[in-house]
Amino acid sequence: MSNRALEVVEFLLTAHLYSDNRSLDENDLPPRYRRVFWTEPSDDDETDDGEPNVVGIERPLVVTDSVARKATGVEHPWEAISDLLFTQREEFSGRISLTQPEMAIEWFLDRADRERLETNPTIAAAVEDRDGVDVTHAEAREQTRPIQADRVWIDSLLEEYFDEEEDAEMLDLVQVRAPEEIEMTLEDLVLTGDQEGEIHKLMQAIEHREYLAEIGLREIGKILFVGPPGTGKTTVSRALAHELGLPFVEVKLSMITSQYLGETAKNVEKTFEVAKRLSPCILFIDEFDSVAKTRRSDEHAALKRAVNTLLKSIDDISLIRDEVILIGATNHPDQLDAAAWRRFDEIVNFPKPDGQMRADILRIITRRMDIEDFDPDAVAERTEGLTGSDLRMVLREAVLEALTEDRMTLTQEDIVDAVEDFEERDNLKNMDMMSDGEQLVAGDGDGSHDHAHDHSHDH
Ligand SMILES: Nc1ncnc2c1ncn2[C@@H]1O[C@H](COP(=O)(O)OP(=O)(O)OP(=O)(O)O)[C@@H](O)[C@H]1O
Ligand SMILES: [Mg+2]
């Protein structure tokens, strides 16, 4: 019997059992099935009292050829199961269903391995008491990703919340990622002992948040990541969302202020509102310094208001009450307001990696590359001062260089050359920055008037 038949029968069986058993909810369906049964919100979704209709997964779950194809990836689902005794297709509607569910269960249990049962809570619930079945419903639920991690779920919440045009603009400022979409995980990152400890502590705190609330400890879940560009602040935050199965709400404070300064306070408020709406989630505020700068007396009133709103919003949000984890990130801790600084209960340092870390990062980056005589320790030794992001760039250059010679196998020499190129480029960049402070552009009399239009010091 082909695996295709097993796929389709599992799907039919799941649809049947889920439709019948009202005590099951969305989290009992494997994520790949949820997606196809999700009903999208539409414009006439409002009921008389103005409340939006429930969108989600409605019973009964009706299976047709195209639905089954989407859910299972099997090209011709009905063909795969048409010779089984317990299946039928209605000519007119095209609906596929089970004529004898009990027979289908027996057939399925004879063929499905433990892993298949473990990832299908709906079927596990129906068969957990039978002889020879050693998977419980609770175990299967534990193994299955919660619906909060699904893109469809996040989109439906966002759509429900942002119906006005003005609000939709807000979504240009805030980026929301589903944990299923995050590619780099904690395993792909090289962390310092301190970073590992803090991440572990946070995960423990989240798990035991009810206990913490009981004993009156509420100051948790607000963390500030501090470190130079390219040291993994953003990537670690996203990886955390992936690890915890939480939506990731990302906002760059500079974007919020750059649009209209007068709107900044409102935009800050909205950002926190989005996070509360999507909770449980992680709210990641990048470039934290760009609003929370040390307050100067000559500062614009709108900016002052924005800072106050930001501080107040941080005060008002809580892991215990709102289930929002707040992570701030900054390259300029020196520019942070003391009042902002105080509001984080943990500060995590992201230093440039040391030699050992650089070697480990190189090993991870090159995991799937083919490199002759590769010596990551030697490369690490001569890349003092480079960040994880720099090392990635070095490897990318080495790969692209080799491709120009039609090679997909690299050599240690390619990498060393790429390091040299990178350092050269880095030198150029630094030279550029130094000359920026000069009144005249060296050796070039006519280009210098550009500086009259330089507004960069305004920011
Ligand atoms: N410790 C690390 N381990 C593995 N890879 C790393 C590490 N640090 C950085 N990288 C690589 O560098 C890339 C860029 O890192 P990331 O964007 O997270 O840095 P950042 O600290 O957020 O920088 P910025 O301050 O500019 O926003 C990551 O996608 C990752 O591939
Ligand atoms: Mg970043």
Coordinates of C-alpha atoms and ligand atoms in Angstrom, one line a residue:
M1 CA 0.0 0.0 0.0
S2 CA 1.4 3.4 -1.0
N3 CA 2.3 6.1 1.4
R4 CA 0.0 8.3 -0.6
A5 CA -3.0 6.4 0.6
L6 CA -1.8 6.6 4.2
E7 CA -1.5 10.4 3.9
V8 CA -5.0 10.8 2.4
V9 CA -6.6 8.4 4.9
E10 CA -5.0 10.2 7.8
F11 CA -6.4 13.5 6.5
L12 CA -9.9 12.1 6.0
L13 CA -9.9 10.4 9.3
T14 CA -8.8 13.6 11.0
A15 CA -11.5 15.6 9.3
H16 CA -14.1 13.1 10.3
L17 CA -13.0 12.7 14.0
Y18 CA -12.6 16.5 14.5
S19 CA -16.1 17.2 13.0
D20 CA -17.6 14.6 15.4
N21 CA -15.8 15.5 18.6
R22 CA -16.7 19.0 19.8
S23 CA -14.3 18.9 22.7
L24 CA -11.4 19.2 20.3
D25 CA -10.1 22.6 19.3
E26 CA -7.7 24.0 16.6
N27 CA -4.7 22.9 18.6
D28 CA -5.7 19.3 18.0
L29 CA -5.3 19.6 14.3
P30 CA -1.8 19.2 12.8
P31 CA -0.7 22.7 11.5
R32 CA -0.7 21.6 7.8
Y33 CA -4.4 20.8 8.1
R34 CA -5.4 23.9 10.0
R35 CA -4.3 26.0 7.1
V36 CA -6.7 24.5 4.6
F37 CA -9.7 24.7 6.8
W38 CA -9.1 28.3 8.0
T39 CA -11.9 30.6 6.9
E40 CA -10.7 34.0 6.0
P41 CA -12.4 37.1 7.4
S42 CA -14.4 38.9 4.7
D43 CA -15.8 42.5 4.5
D44 CA -19.3 41.6 5.5
D45 CA -18.0 39.8 8.5
E46 CA -19.5 42.2 11.0
T47 CA -22.6 41.3 12.9
D48 CA -25.2 43.8 14.0
D49 CA -23.5 44.7 17.2
G50 CA -20.4 45.6 15.4
E51 CA -18.4 42.7 16.7
P52 CA -16.5 40.8 14.0
N53 CA -17.7 37.3 13.3
V54 CA -15.6 34.5 14.5
V55 CA -13.1 33.5 11.9
G56 CA -11.2 30.3 12.3
I57 CA -12.0 26.6 11.7
E58 CA -15.6 25.7 11.5
R59 CA -17.2 22.3 11.7
P60 CA -17.9 20.1 9.8
L61 CA -14.6 19.8 8.0
V62 CA -15.6 19.1 4.4
V63 CA -13.0 17.3 2.2
T64 CA -12.8 17.5 -1.6
D65 CA -10.1 16.5 -4.0
S66 CA -8.5 20.0 -4.0
V67 CA -8.7 20.4 -0.2
A68 CA -7.1 17.0 0.3
R69 CA -4.4 17.9 -2.3
K70 CA -3.5 21.1 -0.4
A71 CA -3.4 19.4 2.9
T72 CA -1.4 16.3 2.0
G73 CA 0.6 17.3 -1.1
V74 CA -0.7 14.2 -2.8
E75 CA -1.4 15.0 -6.5
H76 CA -4.5 12.9 -7.0
P77 CA -5.9 12.2 -3.6
W78 CA -9.1 10.3 -4.6
E79 CA -7.2 8.0 -7.0
A80 CA -4.8 7.1 -4.1
I81 CA -7.7 5.8 -2.0
S82 CA -10.5 4.9 -4.4
D83 CA -9.9 1.2 -4.1
L84 CA -10.3 1.1 -0.3
L85 CA -13.5 -0.3 0.9
F86 CA -14.3 2.4 3.4
T87 CA -14.1 5.5 1.2
Q88 CA -16.5 7.2 -1.1
R89 CA -16.8 10.2 -3.4
E90 CA -20.1 12.0 -4.1
E91 CA -20.4 12.5 -7.8
F92 CA -22.2 15.8 -7.6
S93 CA -20.3 17.7 -4.8
G94 CA -17.0 16.0 -5.3
R95 CA -16.9 15.5 -1.5
I96 CA -14.7 12.6 -0.3
S97 CA -15.6 10.9 3.0
L98 CA -15.4 7.7 5.0
T99 CA -18.3 5.2 4.8
Q100 CA -17.0 3.1 7.7
P101 CA -14.8 5.2 10.0
E102 CA -14.1 2.3 12.3
M103 CA -12.6 0.3 9.5
A104 CA -10.6 3.4 8.5
I105 CA -9.2 3.6 12.0
E106 CA -8.1 -0.1 12.0
W107 CA -6.5 0.3 8.6
F108 CA -4.7 3.5 9.7
L109 CA -3.4 2.0 13.0
D110 CA -2.0 -1.0 11.1
R111 CA 0.1 1.2 9.0
A112 CA 0.9 4.4 10.9
D113 CA 4.1 4.6 12.9
R114 CA 4.5 6.2 16.3
E115 CA 5.7 9.5 14.9
R116 CA 2.6 9.9 12.8
L117 CA 0.3 9.3 15.7
E118 CA 2.3 11.6 17.9
T119 CA 1.8 14.5 15.6
N120 CA -2.0 14.1 15.2
P121 CA -3.8 14.9 18.5
T122 CA -7.2 14.5 16.9
I123 CA -6.6 10.8 16.0
A124 CA -4.6 10.2 19.2
A125 CA -7.7 11.3 21.2
A126 CA -9.8 8.8 19.4
V127 CA -7.5 5.8 19.8
E128 CA -5.5 6.4 23.0
D129 CA -7.3 3.8 25.0
R130 CA -6.9 1.0 22.5
D131 CA -4.6 -2.0 22.9
G132 CA -1.3 -1.5 21.2
V133 CA -1.5 2.3 21.1
D134 CA 1.1 3.9 23.3
V135 CA 0.6 7.5 22.4
T136 CA -1.8 9.7 24.5
H137 CA -3.8 12.6 23.4
A138 CA -1.9 14.9 25.9
E139 CA 1.5 13.7 24.4
A140 CA 0.4 14.5 20.9
R141 CA -0.8 17.9 21.9
E142 CA 2.5 18.6 23.5
Q143 CA 4.3 17.7 20.2
T144 CA 2.0 19.8 18.1
R145 CA 2.8 23.5 17.4
P146 CA 0.1 25.8 18.9
I147 CA -2.1 27.7 16.5
Q148 CA -0.6 31.0 17.8
A149 CA 2.5 30.1 15.8
D150 CA 0.6 29.9 12.5
R151 CA 0.7 32.6 9.9
V152 CA -3.1 32.3 9.3
W153 CA -3.8 33.0 12.9
I154 CA -1.6 36.0 13.1
D155 CA -3.0 37.4 9.8
S156 CA -6.6 37.0 11.0
L157 CA -5.9 38.8 14.3
L158 CA -4.1 41.6 12.4
E159 CA -7.0 42.0 10.0
E160 CA -9.5 42.1 12.7
Y161 CA -7.6 44.8 14.5
F162 CA -6.5 46.9 11.6
D163 CA -9.7 47.6 9.6
E164 CA -9.2 51.3 9.2
E165 CA -6.9 52.6 6.4
E166 CA -4.9 54.7 8.9
D167 CA -4.3 51.6 11.0
A168 CA -3.1 49.6 8.0
E169 CA -0.3 52.2 7.6
M170 CA 0.8 51.2 11.1
L171 CA 1.6 47.7 9.7
D172 CA 4.3 49.3 7.5
L173 CA 6.1 50.3 10.7
V174 CA 5.6 47.1 12.5
Q175 CA 6.8 43.8 11.1
V176 CA 5.1 40.6 12.3
R177 CA 6.7 37.2 11.8
A178 CA 5.2 33.9 12.6
P179 CA 7.6 31.6 14.5
E180 CA 7.2 29.0 11.8
E181 CA 8.7 31.5 9.4
I182 CA 11.9 32.2 11.3
E183 CA 14.8 30.4 9.8
M184 CA 17.8 30.9 12.1
T185 CA 17.3 29.1 15.4
L186 CA 19.3 29.1 18.6
E187 CA 21.3 26.1 17.3
D188 CA 22.6 28.3 14.5
L189 CA 24.0 30.9 16.9
V190 CA 27.1 31.0 18.9
L191 CA 26.4 32.6 22.3
T192 CA 28.5 33.7 25.2
G193 CA 28.0 31.9 28.5
D194 CA 26.3 35.1 29.8
Q195 CA 23.9 35.2 26.9
E196 CA 23.0 31.5 27.3
G197 CA 22.4 32.0 31.0
E198 CA 20.1 35.0 30.4
I199 CA 18.1 33.2 27.7
H200 CA 17.7 30.1 29.9
K201 CA 16.6 32.3 32.8
L202 CA 14.0 34.0 30.6
M203 CA 12.6 30.7 29.4
Q204 CA 12.3 29.4 33.0
A205 CA 10.6 32.6 34.0
I206 CA 8.0 32.3 31.2
E207 CA 7.3 28.7 32.1
H208 CA 6.8 29.5 35.8
R209 CA 5.2 32.9 35.4
E210 CA 2.1 31.9 37.4
Y211 CA 4.3 31.0 40.3
L212 CA 6.2 34.3 40.0
A213 CA 2.9 36.2 40.0
E214 CA 1.8 34.4 43.1
I215 CA 4.8 35.3 45.1
G216 CA 4.5 38.9 43.9
L217 CA 7.5 39.0 41.5
R218 CA 6.3 40.9 38.5
E219 CA 9.4 42.6 37.2
I220 CA 10.4 40.1 34.6
G221 CA 10.3 39.8 30.8
K222 CA 11.9 43.2 29.9
I223 CA 15.3 42.8 28.5
L224 CA 17.8 45.1 26.8
F225 CA 20.3 43.7 24.3
V226 CA 23.4 46.0 24.1
G227 CA 26.2 45.6 21.6
P228 CA 27.8 46.7 18.3
P229 CA 26.1 46.1 14.9
G230 CA 26.2 42.5 13.6
T231 CA 26.6 40.7 16.9
G232 CA 23.3 38.8 16.7
K233 CA 20.9 40.9 18.8
T234 CA 18.1 40.7 16.2
T235 CA 18.8 37.1 15.3
V236 CA 18.8 35.9 18.9
S237 CA 15.5 37.7 19.6
R238 CA 13.9 36.0 16.5
A239 CA 15.4 32.7 17.4
L240 CA 13.8 33.0 20.8
A241 CA 10.4 33.6 19.2
H242 CA 10.9 30.5 17.2
E243 CA 12.0 28.5 20.2
L244 CA 9.0 29.6 22.3
G245 CA 6.5 29.4 19.4
L246 CA 5.5 33.0 19.8
P247 CA 4.8 35.6 17.1
F248 CA 7.6 38.1 16.7
V249 CA 6.6 41.8 16.5
E250 CA 9.5 43.9 15.3
V251 CA 9.7 47.7 15.2
K252 CA 12.5 50.0 14.4
L253 CA 12.1 53.2 16.5
S254 CA 13.8 55.3 13.8
M255 CA 11.1 54.4 11.4
I256 CA 8.4 55.5 13.8
T257 CA 10.0 58.9 14.3
S258 CA 11.1 59.5 10.8
Q259 CA 7.6 59.7 9.3
Y260 CA 6.0 62.5 11.1
L261 CA 7.5 63.6 14.3
G262 CA 4.2 64.7 15.7
E263 CA 2.7 61.2 15.2
T264 CA 5.5 59.5 17.1
A265 CA 3.8 59.3 20.5
K266 CA 0.7 57.8 18.9
N267 CA 2.7 55.4 16.9
V268 CA 4.5 54.2 20.0
E269 CA 1.2 53.6 21.6
K270 CA -0.1 51.7 18.6
T271 CA 3.0 49.5 18.5
F272 CA 2.4 48.3 22.1
E273 CA -1.3 47.8 21.2
V274 CA -0.4 45.5 18.3
A275 CA 1.8 43.5 20.7
K276 CA -1.0 43.2 23.3
R277 CA -3.4 42.2 20.6
L278 CA -1.1 39.4 19.3
S279 CA -0.1 38.2 22.8
P280 CA 1.4 36.0 23.8
C281 CA 4.2 37.3 21.7
I282 CA 7.7 39.0 21.7
L283 CA 7.8 42.7 21.1
F284 CA 11.2 43.6 19.7
I285 CA 12.1 47.3 19.7
D286 CA 15.2 47.9 17.6
E287 CA 17.4 51.0 17.7
F288 CA 16.0 51.7 21.1
D289 CA 18.2 54.7 21.6
S290 CA 16.7 56.6 18.7
V291 CA 13.7 57.8 20.8
A292 CA 15.0 57.2 24.3
K293 CA 17.9 59.6 23.9
T294 CA 19.2 61.5 26.9
R295 CA 16.7 64.3 27.2
R296 CA 18.1 67.7 26.3
S297 CA 16.5 71.0 27.2
D298 CA 16.3 72.2 23.6
E299 CA 14.5 69.1 22.4
H300 CA 11.5 69.2 20.2
A301 CA 8.3 68.9 22.2
A302 CA 6.9 66.1 20.1
L303 CA 10.0 64.1 20.7
K304 CA 9.7 64.7 24.5
R305 CA 6.1 63.5 24.3
A306 CA 7.3 60.4 22.4
V307 CA 9.9 59.6 25.0
N308 CA 7.3 59.9 27.8
T309 CA 4.9 57.7 25.9
L310 CA 7.5 55.1 25.3
L311 CA 8.5 55.0 29.0
K312 CA 4.9 54.8 30.1
S313 CA 4.1 52.1 27.6
I314 CA 7.0 50.0 28.9
D315 CA 5.7 50.5 32.4
D316 CA 2.2 49.5 31.4
I317 CA 3.1 46.3 29.6
S318 CA 3.8 43.1 31.5
L319 CA 4.7 39.6 30.9
I320 CA 2.5 38.4 33.7
R321 CA -0.6 40.3 32.8
D322 CA -0.3 40.9 29.0
E323 CA 1.9 37.9 28.1
V324 CA 4.2 40.2 26.1
I325 CA 8.0 39.8 26.4
L326 CA 9.8 43.0 25.6
I327 CA 13.2 43.0 24.1
G328 CA 15.0 46.3 23.3
A329 CA 18.2 46.5 21.3
T330 CA 20.7 49.3 21.0
N331 CA 24.2 50.0 19.5
H332 CA 24.4 53.2 21.6
P333 CA 23.9 52.4 25.2
D334 CA 25.6 55.7 26.1
Q335 CA 22.7 57.6 24.5
L336 CA 20.0 55.9 26.5
D337 CA 18.1 57.9 29.0
A338 CA 18.7 56.7 32.6
A339 CA 14.9 56.5 33.0
A340 CA 14.7 54.1 30.0
W341 CA 17.7 52.1 31.2
R342 CA 16.0 51.5 34.6
R343 CA 12.9 50.0 33.1
F344 CA 14.6 46.9 31.9
D345 CA 15.1 44.1 34.4
E346 CA 17.9 42.4 32.5
I347 CA 20.7 43.8 30.4
V348 CA 22.4 41.4 28.1
N349 CA 25.8 42.3 26.6
F350 CA 26.5 41.4 22.9
P351 CA 30.2 41.8 22.6
K352 CA 32.2 41.2 19.4
P353 CA 33.0 37.5 19.4
D354 CA 36.4 36.3 20.7
G355 CA 38.7 33.9 18.8
Q356 CA 36.9 30.7 20.0
M357 CA 33.5 32.1 19.2
R358 CA 34.7 33.3 15.7
A359 CA 35.9 29.8 14.9
D360 CA 32.6 28.3 16.1
I361 CA 30.6 30.8 14.0
L362 CA 32.7 30.0 11.0
R363 CA 32.0 26.3 11.5
I364 CA 28.3 27.0 11.6
I365 CA 28.3 29.3 8.5
T366 CA 30.2 26.8 6.5
R367 CA 28.3 23.7 7.7
R368 CA 26.9 23.0 4.2
M369 CA 29.8 24.2 2.2
D370 CA 32.5 22.2 0.6
I371 CA 35.9 23.6 1.6
E372 CA 39.3 22.0 1.1
D373 CA 41.9 22.2 3.9
F374 CA 39.4 24.3 5.9
D375 CA 41.0 25.6 9.1
P376 CA 38.5 27.7 11.0
D377 CA 40.8 28.3 13.9
A378 CA 43.4 29.8 11.6
V379 CA 40.8 32.1 10.0
A380 CA 39.5 33.0 13.5
E381 CA 43.0 34.0 14.5
R382 CA 43.3 36.5 11.8
T383 CA 39.8 38.0 12.0
E384 CA 40.1 39.8 15.3
G385 CA 37.5 42.5 15.6
L386 CA 35.1 41.0 13.1
T387 CA 31.5 40.2 14.1
G388 CA 29.3 37.3 13.2
S389 CA 27.7 39.4 10.5
D390 CA 31.2 40.3 9.1
L391 CA 32.2 36.7 9.0
R392 CA 29.1 35.8 7.0
M393 CA 29.9 38.5 4.6
V394 CA 33.5 37.2 4.2
L395 CA 32.2 33.7 3.4
R396 CA 29.7 35.1 1.0
E397 CA 32.4 36.9 -0.9
A398 CA 34.6 33.7 -1.0
V399 CA 31.7 31.7 -2.4
L400 CA 30.8 34.3 -5.1
E401 CA 34.5 34.7 -6.0
A402 CA 34.8 31.0 -6.5
L403 CA 31.7 30.9 -8.6
T404 CA 33.2 33.4 -11.0
E405 CA 35.7 30.6 -11.7
D406 CA 32.9 28.0 -11.9
R407 CA 34.0 26.4 -8.6
M408 CA 31.6 25.1 -5.9
T409 CA 34.4 23.8 -3.8
L410 CA 36.3 26.4 -1.9
T411 CA 39.8 26.4 -0.5
Q412 CA 41.2 27.8 2.7
E413 CA 43.0 30.2 0.5
D414 CA 39.8 31.6 -1.0
I415 CA 38.7 32.4 2.5
V416 CA 41.9 34.0 3.5
D417 CA 41.7 36.2 0.4
A418 CA 38.2 37.1 1.2
V419 CA 39.2 38.2 4.7
E420 CA 41.9 40.4 3.1
D421 CA 39.4 42.0 0.8
F422 CA 37.0 42.5 3.6
E423 CA 39.6 44.3 5.7
E424 CA 40.5 46.5 2.7
R425 CA 36.9 47.5 2.3
D426 CA 36.6 48.1 6.0
N427 CA 39.6 50.5 5.8
L428 CA 37.9 52.4 3.0
K429 CA 34.8 52.7 5.1
N430 CA 36.7 54.1 8.0
M431 CA 38.6 56.6 5.9
D432 CA 35.3 57.8 4.5
M433 CA 34.0 58.4 8.0
M434 CA 37.1 60.3 9.0
S435 CA 37.0 62.6 6.0
D436 CA 33.3 63.3 6.8
G437 CA 34.4 65.3 9.8
E438 CA 36.7 67.5 7.7
Q439 CA 35.6 70.8 6.3
L440 CA 37.1 70.0 2.9
V441 CA 37.3 66.8 0.9
A442 CA 41.0 66.0 0.6
G443 CA 42.6 66.7 -2.7
D444 CA 39.3 67.6 -4.4
G445 CA 38.4 71.3 -4.2
D446 CA 35.1 71.3 -6.0
G447 CA 33.3 68.5 -4.2
S448 CA 33.4 70.1 -0.8
H449 CA 30.3 72.3 -1.0
D450 CA 28.2 69.2 -0.4
H451 CA 28.8 69.6 3.3
A452 CA 26.6 72.7 3.4
H453 CA 23.6 70.5 2.8
D454 CA 24.6 67.9 5.3
H455 CA 21.8 67.5 7.8
S456 CA 23.1 64.3 9.4
H457 CA 23.9 66.1 12.7
D458 CA 20.2 66.9 13.2
H459 CA 19.4 63.3 14.1
Ligands
LIG1 N1 26.9 35.0 17.6 C1 26.6 34.7 16.4 N2 26.5 33.4 16.0 C2 26.2 33.1 14.7 N3 25.9 34.0 13.8 C3 25.9 35.3 14.1 C4 26.3 35.8 15.4 N4 26.2 37.1 15.5 C5 25.9 37.5 14.2 N5 25.7 36.5 13.4 C6 25.3 36.5 12.0 O1 25.2 37.9 11.6 C7 23.9 38.2 11.1 C8 23.5 39.6 11.5 O2 23.3 39.6 12.9 P1 22.1 40.5 13.5 O3 21.4 41.2 12.5 O4 21.3 39.7 14.5 O5 23.0 41.6 14.3 P2 22.5 42.8 15.2 O6 23.2 42.7 16.5 O7 21.0 42.8 15.3 O8 23.0 44.0 14.4 P3 22.4 45.5 14.3 O9 22.8 46.2 15.6 O10 23.1 46.1 13.2 O11 21.0 45.4 14.2 C9 23.0 37.1 11.6 O12 22.0 36.8 10.7 C10 24.0 35.9 11.8 O13 24.0 35.2 10.6
MG2 MG 19.6 44.1 14.5

